[in-house]
XYZ file of N, CA and C in Angstrom:
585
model
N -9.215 8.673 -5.058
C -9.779 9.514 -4.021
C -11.286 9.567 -4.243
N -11.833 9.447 -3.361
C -13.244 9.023 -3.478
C -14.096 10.052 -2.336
N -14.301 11.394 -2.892
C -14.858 12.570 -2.403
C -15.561 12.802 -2.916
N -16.607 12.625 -2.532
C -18.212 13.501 -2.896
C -18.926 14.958 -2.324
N -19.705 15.615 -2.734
C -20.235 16.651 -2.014
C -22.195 16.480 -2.102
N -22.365 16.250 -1.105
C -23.688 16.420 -1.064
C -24.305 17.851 0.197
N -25.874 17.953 0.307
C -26.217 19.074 0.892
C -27.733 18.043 1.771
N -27.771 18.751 2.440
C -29.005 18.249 3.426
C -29.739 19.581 3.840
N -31.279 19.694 3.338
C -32.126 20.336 4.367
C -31.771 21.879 4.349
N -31.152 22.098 2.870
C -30.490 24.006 2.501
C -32.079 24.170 2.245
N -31.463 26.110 2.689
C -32.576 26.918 2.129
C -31.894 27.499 0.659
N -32.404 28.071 0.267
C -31.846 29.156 -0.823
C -31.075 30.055 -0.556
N -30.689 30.616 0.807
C -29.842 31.737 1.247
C -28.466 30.547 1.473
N -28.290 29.310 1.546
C -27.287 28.723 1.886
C -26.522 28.377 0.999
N -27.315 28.375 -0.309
C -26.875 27.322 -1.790
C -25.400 28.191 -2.433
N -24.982 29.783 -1.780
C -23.994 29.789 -2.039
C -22.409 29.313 -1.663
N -22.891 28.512 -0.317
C -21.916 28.252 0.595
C -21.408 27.028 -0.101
N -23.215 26.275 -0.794
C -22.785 25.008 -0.794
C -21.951 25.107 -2.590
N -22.541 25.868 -3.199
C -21.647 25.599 -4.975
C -19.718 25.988 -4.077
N -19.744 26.545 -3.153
C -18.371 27.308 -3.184
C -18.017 25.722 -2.540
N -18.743 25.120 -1.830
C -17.617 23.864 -1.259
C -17.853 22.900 -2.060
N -18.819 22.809 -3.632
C -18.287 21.914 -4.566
C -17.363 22.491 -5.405
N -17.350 23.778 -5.211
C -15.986 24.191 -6.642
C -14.869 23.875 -5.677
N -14.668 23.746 -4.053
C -13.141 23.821 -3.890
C -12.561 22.280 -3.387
N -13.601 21.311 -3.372
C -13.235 20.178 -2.607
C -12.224 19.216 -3.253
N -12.642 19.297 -4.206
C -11.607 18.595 -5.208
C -10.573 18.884 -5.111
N -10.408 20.327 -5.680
C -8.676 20.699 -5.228
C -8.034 20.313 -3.912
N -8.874 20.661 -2.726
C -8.647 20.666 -1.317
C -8.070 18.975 -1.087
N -9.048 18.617 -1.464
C -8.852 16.911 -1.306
C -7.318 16.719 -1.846
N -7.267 16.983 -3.223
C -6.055 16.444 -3.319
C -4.437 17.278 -2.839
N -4.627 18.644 -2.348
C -3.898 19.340 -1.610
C -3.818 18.657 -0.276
N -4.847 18.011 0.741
C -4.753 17.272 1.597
C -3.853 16.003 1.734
N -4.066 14.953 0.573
C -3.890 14.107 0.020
C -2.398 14.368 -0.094
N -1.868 15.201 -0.291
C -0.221 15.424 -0.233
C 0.139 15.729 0.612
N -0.551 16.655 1.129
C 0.206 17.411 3.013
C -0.108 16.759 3.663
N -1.201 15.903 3.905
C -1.338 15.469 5.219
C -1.833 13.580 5.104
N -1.962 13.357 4.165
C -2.365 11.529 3.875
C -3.650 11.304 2.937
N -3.769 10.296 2.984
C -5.147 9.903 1.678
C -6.128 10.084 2.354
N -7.357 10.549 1.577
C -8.520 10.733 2.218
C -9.330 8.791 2.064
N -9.952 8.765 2.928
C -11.196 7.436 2.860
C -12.367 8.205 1.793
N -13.191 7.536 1.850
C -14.250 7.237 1.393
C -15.053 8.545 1.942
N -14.862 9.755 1.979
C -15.642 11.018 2.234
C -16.939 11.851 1.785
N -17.645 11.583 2.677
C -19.242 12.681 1.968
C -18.648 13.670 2.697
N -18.733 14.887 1.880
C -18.781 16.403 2.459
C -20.654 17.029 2.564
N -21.086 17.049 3.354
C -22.658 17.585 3.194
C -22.489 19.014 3.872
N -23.208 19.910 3.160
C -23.137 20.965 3.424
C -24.781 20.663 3.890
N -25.344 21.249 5.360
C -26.685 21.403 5.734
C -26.063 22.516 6.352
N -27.700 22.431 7.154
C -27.845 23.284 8.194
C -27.416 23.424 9.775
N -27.532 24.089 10.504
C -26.995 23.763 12.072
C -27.776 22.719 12.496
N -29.427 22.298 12.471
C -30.132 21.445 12.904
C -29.427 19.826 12.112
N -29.043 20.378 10.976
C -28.733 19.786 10.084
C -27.662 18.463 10.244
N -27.142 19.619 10.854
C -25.586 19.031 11.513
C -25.686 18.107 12.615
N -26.807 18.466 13.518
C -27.038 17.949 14.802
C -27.233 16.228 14.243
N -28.992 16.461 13.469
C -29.047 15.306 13.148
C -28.341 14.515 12.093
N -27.840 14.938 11.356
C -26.684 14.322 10.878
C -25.597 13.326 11.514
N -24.648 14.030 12.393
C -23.939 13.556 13.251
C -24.549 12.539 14.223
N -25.657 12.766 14.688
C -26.742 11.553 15.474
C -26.197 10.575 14.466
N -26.993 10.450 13.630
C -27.147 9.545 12.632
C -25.625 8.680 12.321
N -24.841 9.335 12.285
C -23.796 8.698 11.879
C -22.779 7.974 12.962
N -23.240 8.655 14.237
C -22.803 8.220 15.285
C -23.268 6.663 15.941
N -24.811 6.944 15.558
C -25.479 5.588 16.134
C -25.369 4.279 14.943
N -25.155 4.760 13.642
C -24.944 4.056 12.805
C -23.535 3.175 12.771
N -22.587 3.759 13.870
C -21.389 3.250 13.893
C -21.459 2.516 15.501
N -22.262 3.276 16.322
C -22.741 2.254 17.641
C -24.363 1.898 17.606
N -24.715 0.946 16.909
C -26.308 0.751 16.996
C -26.718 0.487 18.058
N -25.632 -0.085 18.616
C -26.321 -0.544 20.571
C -27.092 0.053 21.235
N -26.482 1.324 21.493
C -26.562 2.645 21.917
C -28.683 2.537 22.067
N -28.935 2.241 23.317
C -30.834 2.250 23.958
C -31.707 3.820 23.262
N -32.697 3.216 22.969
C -33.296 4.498 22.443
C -33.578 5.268 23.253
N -32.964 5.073 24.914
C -33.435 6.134 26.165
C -32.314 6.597 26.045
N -31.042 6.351 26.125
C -30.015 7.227 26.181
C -29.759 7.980 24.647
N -30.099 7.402 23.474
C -30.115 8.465 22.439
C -31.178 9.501 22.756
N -32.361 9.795 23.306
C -33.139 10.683 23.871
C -32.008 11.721 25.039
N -31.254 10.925 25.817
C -30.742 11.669 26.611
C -29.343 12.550 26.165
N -28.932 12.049 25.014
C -27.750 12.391 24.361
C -27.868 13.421 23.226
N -29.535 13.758 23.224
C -29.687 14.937 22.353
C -29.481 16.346 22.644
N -29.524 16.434 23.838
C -29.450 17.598 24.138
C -28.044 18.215 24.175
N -27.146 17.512 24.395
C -25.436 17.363 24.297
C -25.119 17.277 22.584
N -25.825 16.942 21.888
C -25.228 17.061 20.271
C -26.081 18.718 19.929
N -27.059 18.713 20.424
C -27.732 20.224 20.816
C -26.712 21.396 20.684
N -26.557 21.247 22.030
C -25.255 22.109 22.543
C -23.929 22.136 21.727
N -23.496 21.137 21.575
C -22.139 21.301 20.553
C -22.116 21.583 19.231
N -23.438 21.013 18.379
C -23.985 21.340 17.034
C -24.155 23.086 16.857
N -24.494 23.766 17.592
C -24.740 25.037 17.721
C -23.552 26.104 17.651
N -22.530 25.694 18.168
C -21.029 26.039 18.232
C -20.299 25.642 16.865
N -20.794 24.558 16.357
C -20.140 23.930 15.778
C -20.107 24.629 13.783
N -18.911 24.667 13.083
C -18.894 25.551 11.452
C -19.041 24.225 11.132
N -18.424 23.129 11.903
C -18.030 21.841 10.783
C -18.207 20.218 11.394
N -17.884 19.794 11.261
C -17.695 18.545 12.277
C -17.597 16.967 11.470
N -16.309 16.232 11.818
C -15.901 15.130 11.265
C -15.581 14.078 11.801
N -16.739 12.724 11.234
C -17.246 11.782 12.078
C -17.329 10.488 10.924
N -16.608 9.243 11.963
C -17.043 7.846 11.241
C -18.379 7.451 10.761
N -18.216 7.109 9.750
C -19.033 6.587 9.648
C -19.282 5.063 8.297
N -20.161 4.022 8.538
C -20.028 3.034 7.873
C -18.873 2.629 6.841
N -19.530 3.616 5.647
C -18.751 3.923 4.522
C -17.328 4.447 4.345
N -17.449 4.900 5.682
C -15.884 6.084 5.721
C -15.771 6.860 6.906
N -16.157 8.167 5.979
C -16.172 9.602 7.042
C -17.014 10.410 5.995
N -17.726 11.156 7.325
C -18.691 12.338 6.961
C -18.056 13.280 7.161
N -18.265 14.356 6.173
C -17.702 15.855 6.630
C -18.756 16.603 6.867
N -19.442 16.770 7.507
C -20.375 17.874 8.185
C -20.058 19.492 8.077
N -20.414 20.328 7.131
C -20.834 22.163 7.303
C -21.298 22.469 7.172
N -21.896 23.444 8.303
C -23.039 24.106 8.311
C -23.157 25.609 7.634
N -23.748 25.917 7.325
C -23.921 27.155 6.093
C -23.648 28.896 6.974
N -24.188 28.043 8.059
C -23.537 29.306 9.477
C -22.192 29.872 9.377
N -21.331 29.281 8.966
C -19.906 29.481 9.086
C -19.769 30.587 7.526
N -20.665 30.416 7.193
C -20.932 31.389 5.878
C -19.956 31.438 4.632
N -20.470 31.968 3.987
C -19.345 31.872 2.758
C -18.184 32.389 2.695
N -17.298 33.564 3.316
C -16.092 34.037 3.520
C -15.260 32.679 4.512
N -15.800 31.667 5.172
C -15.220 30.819 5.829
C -15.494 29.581 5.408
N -16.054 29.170 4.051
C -16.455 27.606 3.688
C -14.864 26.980 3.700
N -13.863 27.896 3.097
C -12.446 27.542 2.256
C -12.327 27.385 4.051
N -11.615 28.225 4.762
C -11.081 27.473 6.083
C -12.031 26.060 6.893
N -12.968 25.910 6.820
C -14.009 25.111 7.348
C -13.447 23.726 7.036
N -14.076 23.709 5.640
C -13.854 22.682 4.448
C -12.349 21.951 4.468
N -11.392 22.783 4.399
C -10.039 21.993 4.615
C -9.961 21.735 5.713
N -10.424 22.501 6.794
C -10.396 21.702 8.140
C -10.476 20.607 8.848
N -12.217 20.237 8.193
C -12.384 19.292 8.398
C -12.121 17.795 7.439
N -11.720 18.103 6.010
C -11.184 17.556 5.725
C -9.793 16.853 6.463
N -9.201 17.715 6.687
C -7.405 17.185 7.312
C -8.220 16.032 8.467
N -9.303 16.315 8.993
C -9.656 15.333 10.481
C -10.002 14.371 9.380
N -10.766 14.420 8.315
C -10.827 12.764 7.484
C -10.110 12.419 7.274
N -8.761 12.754 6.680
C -7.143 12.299 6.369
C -6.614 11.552 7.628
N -6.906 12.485 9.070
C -6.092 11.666 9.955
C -7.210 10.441 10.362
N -8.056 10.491 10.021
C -9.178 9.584 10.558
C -8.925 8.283 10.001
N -8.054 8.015 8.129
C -7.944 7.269 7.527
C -6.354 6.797 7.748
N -5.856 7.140 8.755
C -4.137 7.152 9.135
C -4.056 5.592 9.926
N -3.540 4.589 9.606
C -3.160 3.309 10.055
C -3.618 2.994 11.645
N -4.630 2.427 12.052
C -5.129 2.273 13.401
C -6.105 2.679 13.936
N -6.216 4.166 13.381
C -6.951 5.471 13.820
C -8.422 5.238 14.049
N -9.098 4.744 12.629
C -10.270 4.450 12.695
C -10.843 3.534 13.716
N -10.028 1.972 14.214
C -10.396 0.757 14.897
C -10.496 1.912 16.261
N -9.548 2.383 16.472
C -8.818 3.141 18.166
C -10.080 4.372 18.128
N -10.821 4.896 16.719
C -11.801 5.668 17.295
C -13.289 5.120 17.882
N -13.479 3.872 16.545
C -14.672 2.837 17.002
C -14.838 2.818 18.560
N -13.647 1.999 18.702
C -13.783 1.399 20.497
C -13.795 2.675 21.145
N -12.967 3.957 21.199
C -13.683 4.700 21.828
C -15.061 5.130 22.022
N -15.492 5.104 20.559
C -17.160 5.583 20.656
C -17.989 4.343 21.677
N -17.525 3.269 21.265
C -18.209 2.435 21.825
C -18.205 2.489 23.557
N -16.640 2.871 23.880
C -16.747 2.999 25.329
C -17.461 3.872 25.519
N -17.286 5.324 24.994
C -18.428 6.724 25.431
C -19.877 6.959 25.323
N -20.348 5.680 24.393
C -22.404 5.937 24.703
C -22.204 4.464 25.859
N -21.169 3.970 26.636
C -21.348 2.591 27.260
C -21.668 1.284 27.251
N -21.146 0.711 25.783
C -21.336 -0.146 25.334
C -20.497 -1.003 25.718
N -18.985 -0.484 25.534
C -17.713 -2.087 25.952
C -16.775 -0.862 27.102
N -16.105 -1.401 27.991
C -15.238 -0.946 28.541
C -14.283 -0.834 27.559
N -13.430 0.371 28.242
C -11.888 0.869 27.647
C -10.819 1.030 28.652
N -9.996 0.425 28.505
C -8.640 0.610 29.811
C -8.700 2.222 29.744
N -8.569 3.032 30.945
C -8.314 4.130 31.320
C -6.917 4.775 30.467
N -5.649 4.285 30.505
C -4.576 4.821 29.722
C -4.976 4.912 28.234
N -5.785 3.589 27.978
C -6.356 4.160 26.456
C -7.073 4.788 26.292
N -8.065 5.238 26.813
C -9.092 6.484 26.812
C -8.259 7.942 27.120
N -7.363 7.614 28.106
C -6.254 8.700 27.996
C -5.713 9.297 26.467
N -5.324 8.209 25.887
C -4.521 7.689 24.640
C -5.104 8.730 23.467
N -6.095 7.871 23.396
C -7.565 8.558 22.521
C -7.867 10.016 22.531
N -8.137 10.784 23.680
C -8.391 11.798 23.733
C -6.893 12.624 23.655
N -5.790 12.489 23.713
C -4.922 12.972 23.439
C -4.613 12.549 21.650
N -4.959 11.923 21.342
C -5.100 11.890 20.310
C -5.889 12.496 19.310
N -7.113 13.254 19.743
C -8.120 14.092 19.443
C -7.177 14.754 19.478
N -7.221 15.790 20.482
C -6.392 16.714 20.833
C -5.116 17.250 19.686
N -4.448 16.035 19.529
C -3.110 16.332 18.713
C -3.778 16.548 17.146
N -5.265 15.813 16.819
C -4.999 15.786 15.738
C -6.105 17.314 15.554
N -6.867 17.963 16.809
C -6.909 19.345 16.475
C -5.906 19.950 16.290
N -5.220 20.235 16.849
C -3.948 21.222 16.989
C -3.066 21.149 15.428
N -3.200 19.622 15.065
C -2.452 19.723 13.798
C -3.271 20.253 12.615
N -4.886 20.096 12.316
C -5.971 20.530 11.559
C -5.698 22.368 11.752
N -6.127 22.861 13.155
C -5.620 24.606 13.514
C -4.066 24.699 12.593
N -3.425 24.049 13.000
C -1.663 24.320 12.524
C -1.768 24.922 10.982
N -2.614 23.943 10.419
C -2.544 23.305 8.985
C -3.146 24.584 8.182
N -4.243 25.406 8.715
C -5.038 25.905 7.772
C -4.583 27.222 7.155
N -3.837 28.016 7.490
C -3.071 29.072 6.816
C -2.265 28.132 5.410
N -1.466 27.189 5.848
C -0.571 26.714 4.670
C -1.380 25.849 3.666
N -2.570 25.653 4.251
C -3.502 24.627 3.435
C -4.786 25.946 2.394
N -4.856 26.973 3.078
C -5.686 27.972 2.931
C -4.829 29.018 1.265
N -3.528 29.225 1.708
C -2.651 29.174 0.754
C -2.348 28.309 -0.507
N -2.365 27.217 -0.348
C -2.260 26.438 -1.477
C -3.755 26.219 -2.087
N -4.939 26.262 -1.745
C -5.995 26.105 -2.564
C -6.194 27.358 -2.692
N -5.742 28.582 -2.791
C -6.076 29.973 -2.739
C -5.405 30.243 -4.250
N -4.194 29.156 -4.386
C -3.098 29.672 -5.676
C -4.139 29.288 -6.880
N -5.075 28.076 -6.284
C -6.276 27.564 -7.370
C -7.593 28.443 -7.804
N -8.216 28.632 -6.737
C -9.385 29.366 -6.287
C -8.818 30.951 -5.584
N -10.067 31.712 -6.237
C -9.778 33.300 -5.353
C -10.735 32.809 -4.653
N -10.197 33.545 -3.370
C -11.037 33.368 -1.878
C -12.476 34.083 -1.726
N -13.148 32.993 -1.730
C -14.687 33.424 -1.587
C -14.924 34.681 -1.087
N -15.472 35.672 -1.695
C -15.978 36.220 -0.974
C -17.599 37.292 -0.893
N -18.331 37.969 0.061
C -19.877 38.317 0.171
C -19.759 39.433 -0.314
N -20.782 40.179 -0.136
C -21.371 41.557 -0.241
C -20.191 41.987 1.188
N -20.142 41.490 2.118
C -20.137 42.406 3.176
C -18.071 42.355 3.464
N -18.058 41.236 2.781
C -16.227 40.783 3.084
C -15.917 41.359 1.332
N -16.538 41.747 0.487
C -15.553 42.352 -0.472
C -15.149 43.578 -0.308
N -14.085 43.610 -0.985
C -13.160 45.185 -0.449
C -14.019 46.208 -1.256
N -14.174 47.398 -0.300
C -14.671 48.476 -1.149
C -13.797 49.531 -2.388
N -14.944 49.699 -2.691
C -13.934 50.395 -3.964
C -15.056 50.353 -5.612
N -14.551 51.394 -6.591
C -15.361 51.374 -7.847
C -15.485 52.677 -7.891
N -16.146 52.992 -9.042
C -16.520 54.160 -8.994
C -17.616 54.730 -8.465
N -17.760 56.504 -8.114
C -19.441 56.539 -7.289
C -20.029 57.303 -7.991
C-alpha cells in the first residue's frame, strides 16, 4: 500500500488538521483496503480551499494536457465554485490518485473527510474504473467524443460510487475510532472538570 501524506500552502492554524490526517491515514488505508479494495498509488495533501482549487486544476490538466489555455481560463471559475463547497475531493492523477483536504472541514471532521475520500481512491483503483474515468475527463474539457449511454454509464457511476463512500462512513468511522479517539477542538470537547 503505497499512501503518503503531504500538505500544500498551510498556515499554522491548519497544521492541526494536518498531524491528525497523518496519525490516521495509515490505519484508514488499511481499514479501506479490507472493506472496500486496494488503494493505488495515493497522495493525501492536506491544503487549503484555494489550495484545493489549484491543486485539482493541476491534476486534472495533468491527466488531459490537451485541454487550450483559453478554456483552462474559462474552467476556473467552475473549480472556483465547487472548490469552495468542497471538505475533500478525489482525483486521477499520473501517478495514481490525489486525495485533496482542505483544513476548512476542520479538525472534528478530518476522520470523516479522510476516509471518505479515501474509499473514492479504492473505487478509483477497482478493475476498468480508472481507463472509463480518463475517457470521461477527456470527453468533458472536449477533447475525444464519448457515446452518450457511456457518459450515461459514467456518471451513474459517480453517483453509485458517492452513495457507497456516504454509506460507508459511520462503519468506516467506527473501525478507525477502535484505533484512534476521535479528534477533537476546544469547541467539540465535552464540557466538564472542575471550576
Amino acid at each position: 500500500m503505497n499512501v503518503h501524506v503531504t500538505s500544500h500552502g498551510l498556515g499554522l492554524r491548519s497544521r492541526a488538521v494536518l498531524r491528525r490526517v497523518q496519525q490516521i491515514t495509515p490505519d484508514a488505508a488499511r481499514i479501506i483496503t479490507r472493506q472496500v479494495g486496494p488503494l493505488p498509488h495515493t497522495t493525501v495533501t492536506v491544503t487549503t480551499t484555494w489550495g484545493l482549487i489549484e491543486l485539482a486544476q493541476r491534476a486534472d490538466y495533468a491527466m488531459v494536457p490537451e485541454v487550450p489555455a483559453a478554456d483552462r481560463r474559462r474552467w476556473r471559475g467552475e473549480y472556483e465554485t465547487n472548490g469552495k463547497q468542497a471538505a475533500g475531493h478525489t482525483l486521477l492523477e499520473p501517478r495514481g490518485v490525489l486525495v485533496l483536504i482542505a483544513p476548512s472541514a476542520g479538525l472534528a471532521e478530518a476522520d470523516v473527510v479522510t476516509l471518505h475520500e479515501l474509499v473514492h481512491a479504492a473505487q478509483m483503483n477497482r478493475p476498468g474504473t480508472r481507463a472509463l474515468l480518463t475517457a470521461y475527463n477527456r470527453y468533458f474539457f472536449g477533447i475525444e467524443p464519448m457515446d452518450p449511454a457511456k457518459v450515461r454509464a459514467v456518471e451513474e457511476l459517480i453517483e453509485d460510487h458517492e452513495s457507497e463512500a456516504h454509506g460507508l462512513e459511520q462503519q468506516l468511522l467506527d473501525a478507525l475510532h477502535t484505533r484512534h479517539t476521535p479528534a477533537q477542538t476546544p469547541f467539540t470537547a465535552p464540557l466538564g472538570g472542575t471550576r
